[in-house]
PDB file of C-alpha atoms in Angstrom:
ATOM      1  CA  MET A   1     108.514  61.019 128.395  1.00  0.00           C
ATOM      2  CA  ILE A   2     111.038  59.053 126.398  1.00  0.00           C
ATOM      3  CA  LEU A   3     111.411  59.836 122.711  1.00  0.00           C
ATOM      4  CA  ASP A   4     113.476  57.249 120.867  1.00  0.00           C
ATOM      5  CA  SER A   5     113.586  54.650 118.111  1.00  0.00           C
ATOM      6  CA  LEU A   6     112.910  50.919 118.339  1.00  0.00           C
ATOM      7  CA  ARG A   7     116.561  50.495 117.286  1.00  0.00           C
ATOM      8  CA  ASN A   8     117.438  51.279 120.912  1.00  0.00           C
ATOM      9  CA  LYS A   9     114.828  49.048 122.518  1.00  0.00           C
ATOM     10  CA  GLU A  10     117.304  47.036 124.603  1.00  0.00           C
ATOM     11  CA  LEU A  11     118.158  50.149 126.613  1.00  0.00           C
ATOM     12  CA  TYR A  12     114.640  50.134 128.057  1.00  0.00           C
ATOM     13  CA  TYR A  13     114.244  46.454 128.973  1.00  0.00           C
ATOM     14  CA  PRO A  14     115.507  47.034 132.555  1.00  0.00           C
ATOM     15  CA  LEU A  15     112.831  49.701 133.129  1.00  0.00           C
ATOM     16  CA  CYS A  16     109.860  47.364 132.749  1.00  0.00           C
ATOM     17  CA  PRO A  17     109.749  43.589 132.319  1.00  0.00           C
ATOM     18  CA  ARG A  18     106.977  43.901 129.701  1.00  0.00           C
ATOM     19  CA  PHE A  19     108.909  46.207 127.359  1.00  0.00           C
ATOM     20  CA  LYS A  20     110.756  43.332 125.657  1.00  0.00           C
ATOM     21  CA  LYS A  21     107.561  41.536 124.659  1.00  0.00           C
ATOM     22  CA  ALA A  22     105.865  44.777 123.566  1.00  0.00           C
ATOM     23  CA  PHE A  23     108.812  45.925 121.456  1.00  0.00           C
ATOM     24  CA  GLU A  24     109.251  42.506 119.828  1.00  0.00           C
ATOM     25  CA  TRP A  25     105.549  42.508 118.926  1.00  0.00           C
ATOM     26  CA  LEU A  26     105.861  46.000 117.438  1.00  0.00           C
ATOM     27  CA  GLU A  27     108.807  44.939 115.283  1.00  0.00           C
ATOM     28  CA  ALA A  28     107.052  41.776 114.042  1.00  0.00           C
ATOM     29  CA  THR A  29     103.700  43.434 113.293  1.00  0.00           C
ATOM     30  CA  ASP A  30     102.644  45.613 110.402  1.00  0.00           C
ATOM     31  CA  ILE A  31     100.928  48.139 112.644  1.00  0.00           C
ATOM     32  CA  ALA A  32      99.811  50.282 109.711  1.00  0.00           C
ATOM     33  CA  SER A  33      97.543  47.430 108.587  1.00  0.00           C
ATOM     34  CA  LEU A  34      95.844  46.854 111.965  1.00  0.00           C
ATOM     35  CA  ALA A  35      92.154  47.632 112.284  1.00  0.00           C
ATOM     36  CA  THR A  36      91.171  50.310 114.779  1.00  0.00           C
ATOM     37  CA  GLY A  37      90.361  49.013 118.238  1.00  0.00           C
ATOM     38  CA  ARG A  38      92.019  46.981 120.947  1.00  0.00           C
ATOM     39  CA  HIS A  39      94.467  44.169 120.129  1.00  0.00           C
ATOM     40  CA  ALA A  40      95.665  41.922 122.976  1.00  0.00           C
ATOM     41  CA  ILE A  41      99.340  40.992 123.056  1.00  0.00           C
ATOM     42  CA  ASP A  42      99.382  39.543 126.586  1.00  0.00           C
ATOM     43  CA  GLY A  43      95.855  39.917 127.940  1.00  0.00           C
ATOM     44  CA  ASP A  44      95.341  43.071 130.000  1.00  0.00           C
ATOM     45  CA  ASP A  45      99.077  43.325 130.715  1.00  0.00           C
ATOM     46  CA  ILE A  46     100.144  44.294 127.185  1.00  0.00           C
ATOM     47  CA  PHE A  47      97.735  45.484 124.527  1.00  0.00           C
ATOM     48  CA  VAL A  48      97.472  47.935 121.671  1.00  0.00           C
ATOM     49  CA  ASN A  49      94.764  50.516 121.069  1.00  0.00           C
ATOM     50  CA  VAL A  50      94.780  51.497 117.412  1.00  0.00           C
ATOM     51  CA  SER A  51      93.057  54.771 116.664  1.00  0.00           C
ATOM     52  CA  GLU A  52      92.712  57.153 113.787  1.00  0.00           C
ATOM     53  CA  LEU A  53      92.123  60.636 115.070  1.00  0.00           C
ATOM     54  CA  ASP A  54      91.897  64.120 113.716  1.00  0.00           C
ATOM     55  CA  LEU A  55      94.782  65.853 115.412  1.00  0.00           C
ATOM     56  CA  ARG A  56      93.959  68.934 117.470  1.00  0.00           C
ATOM     57  CA  PRO A  57      95.879  72.179 117.529  1.00  0.00           C
ATOM     58  CA  ARG A  58      98.099  72.783 120.546  1.00  0.00           C
ATOM     59  CA  SER A  59      95.549  75.142 122.092  1.00  0.00           C
ATOM     60  CA  ALA A  60      92.832  72.453 122.130  1.00  0.00           C
ATOM     61  CA  ALA A  61      94.925  69.468 123.199  1.00  0.00           C
ATOM     62  CA  ALA A  62      94.780  67.895 126.649  1.00  0.00           C
ATOM     63  CA  LEU A  63      97.514  65.833 128.265  1.00  0.00           C
ATOM     64  CA  GLU A  64      97.023  62.392 129.750  1.00  0.00           C
ATOM     65  CA  VAL A  65      98.439  60.963 132.949  1.00  0.00           C
ATOM     66  CA  HIS A  66      98.639  57.182 133.025  1.00  0.00           C
ATOM     67  CA  ASP A  67      98.345  55.770 136.525  1.00  0.00           C
ATOM     68  CA  LYS A  68      98.018  52.112 135.542  1.00  0.00           C
ATOM     69  CA  TYR A  69      99.736  51.638 132.184  1.00  0.00           C
ATOM     70  CA  ILE A  70     102.795  52.880 130.331  1.00  0.00           C
ATOM     71  CA  ASP A  71     101.778  54.439 127.043  1.00  0.00           C
ATOM     72  CA  ILE A  72     103.960  53.688 124.007  1.00  0.00           C
ATOM     73  CA  GLN A  73     103.035  55.940 121.090  1.00  0.00           C
ATOM     74  CA  ILE A  74     103.816  54.829 117.534  1.00  0.00           C
ATOM     75  CA  VAL A  75     103.108  57.048 114.537  1.00  0.00           C
ATOM     76  CA  ALA A  76     102.151  54.599 111.776  1.00  0.00           C
ATOM     77  CA  GLY A  77     101.785  57.146 108.999  1.00  0.00           C
ATOM     78  CA  GLY A  78     102.587  60.774 108.385  1.00  0.00           C
ATOM     79  CA  ALA A  79     103.759  62.799 111.366  1.00  0.00           C
ATOM     80  CA  GLU A  80     102.392  63.806 114.737  1.00  0.00           C
ATOM     81  CA  GLU A  81     103.373  66.396 117.306  1.00  0.00           C
ATOM     82  CA  PHE A  82     103.493  65.406 120.958  1.00  0.00           C
ATOM     83  CA  GLY A  83     103.450  67.850 123.849  1.00  0.00           C
ATOM     84  CA  TRP A  84     104.343  67.152 127.456  1.00  0.00           C
ATOM     85  CA  SER A  85     104.876  68.834 130.787  1.00  0.00           C
ATOM     86  CA  GLU A  86     106.503  68.016 134.094  1.00  0.00           C
ATOM     87  CA  PRO A  87     103.959  66.619 136.604  1.00  0.00           C
ATOM     88  CA  ALA A  88     104.461  69.620 138.896  1.00  0.00           C
ATOM     89  CA  CYS A  89     103.148  71.900 136.104  1.00  0.00           C
ATOM     90  CA  LEU A  90      99.854  70.059 135.684  1.00  0.00           C
ATOM     91  CA  ARG A  91      96.414  70.841 137.037  1.00  0.00           C
ATOM     92  CA  ILE A  92      93.724  68.181 137.308  1.00  0.00           C
ATOM     93  CA  HIS A  93      90.547  68.962 135.408  1.00  0.00           C
ATOM     94  CA  ALA A  94      87.385  67.020 136.209  1.00  0.00           C
ATOM     95  CA  VAL A  95      85.995  65.063 133.281  1.00  0.00           C
ATOM     96  CA  SER A  96      82.908  62.931 132.820  1.00  0.00           C
ATOM     97  CA  SER A  97      83.214  59.162 132.679  1.00  0.00           C
ATOM     98  CA  THR A  98      82.438  59.238 128.948  1.00  0.00           C
ATOM     99  CA  GLN A  99      85.457  61.477 128.364  1.00  0.00           C
ATOM    100  CA  ARG A 100      87.819  59.123 130.179  1.00  0.00           C
ATOM    101  CA  ARG A 101      89.552  56.438 128.209  1.00  0.00           C
ATOM    102  CA  THR A 102      88.708  52.866 129.092  1.00  0.00           C
ATOM    103  CA  TYR A 103      92.307  51.952 129.917  1.00  0.00           C
ATOM    104  CA  ALA A 104      92.440  54.057 133.083  1.00  0.00           C
ATOM    105  CA  SER A 105      93.986  57.262 131.820  1.00  0.00           C
ATOM    106  CA  THR A 106      93.151  60.504 133.505  1.00  0.00           C
ATOM    107  CA  THR A 107      92.716  63.428 131.157  1.00  0.00           C
ATOM    108  CA  ILE A 108      94.087  66.679 132.492  1.00  0.00           C
ATOM    109  CA  ARG A 109      94.307  70.216 131.226  1.00  0.00           C
ATOM    110  CA  ARG A 110      97.005  72.741 131.934  1.00  0.00           C
ATOM    111  CA  LYS A 111      98.623  75.829 130.492  1.00  0.00           C
ATOM    112  CA  PRO A 112      99.987  75.193 126.994  1.00  0.00           C
ATOM    113  CA  SER A 113     103.198  73.200 127.086  1.00  0.00           C
ATOM    114  CA  THR A 114     106.448  74.693 125.935  1.00  0.00           C
ATOM    115  CA  ARG A 115     107.817  71.230 125.147  1.00  0.00           C
ATOM    116  CA  TYR A 116     106.842  69.649 121.867  1.00  0.00           C
ATOM    117  CA  ALA A 117     108.341  67.074 119.542  1.00  0.00           C
ATOM    118  CA  LYS A 118     107.306  66.276 115.998  1.00  0.00           C
ATOM    119  CA  VAL A 119     107.558  62.556 115.263  1.00  0.00           C
ATOM    120  CA  ASN A 120     107.578  61.066 111.767  1.00  0.00           C
ATOM    121  CA  SER A 121     106.229  57.621 110.978  1.00  0.00           C
ATOM    122  CA  ARG A 122     109.632  56.012 110.483  1.00  0.00           C
ATOM    123  CA  TYR A 123     110.047  53.969 113.655  1.00  0.00           C
TER     124      TYR A 123
END
């Protein structure tokens, strides 16, 4: 997990060739005004899923492992707390197909994380 500001976006360009296009789109777009749902930036290669969710307490939250995509989280309003764990600490938990996200994430459950970061909407 990388926790940073878009001010430092150039540092991450060498990690993935699609980061530059994604970060430029984020800077040029008023993400707080986007409707919920999927918004294509570059077809299935770069897209945004806008959601408005009721946040869960730490004890009820599940982590996600992304096998196909890199997940860039932006807090458009208020604040949100993110938790994470090292892959070696995770246990796979079987879920139904309706519980899986359509963009190929695998939901997992594990012991509560000891690593959390609160992120404010100023990006």
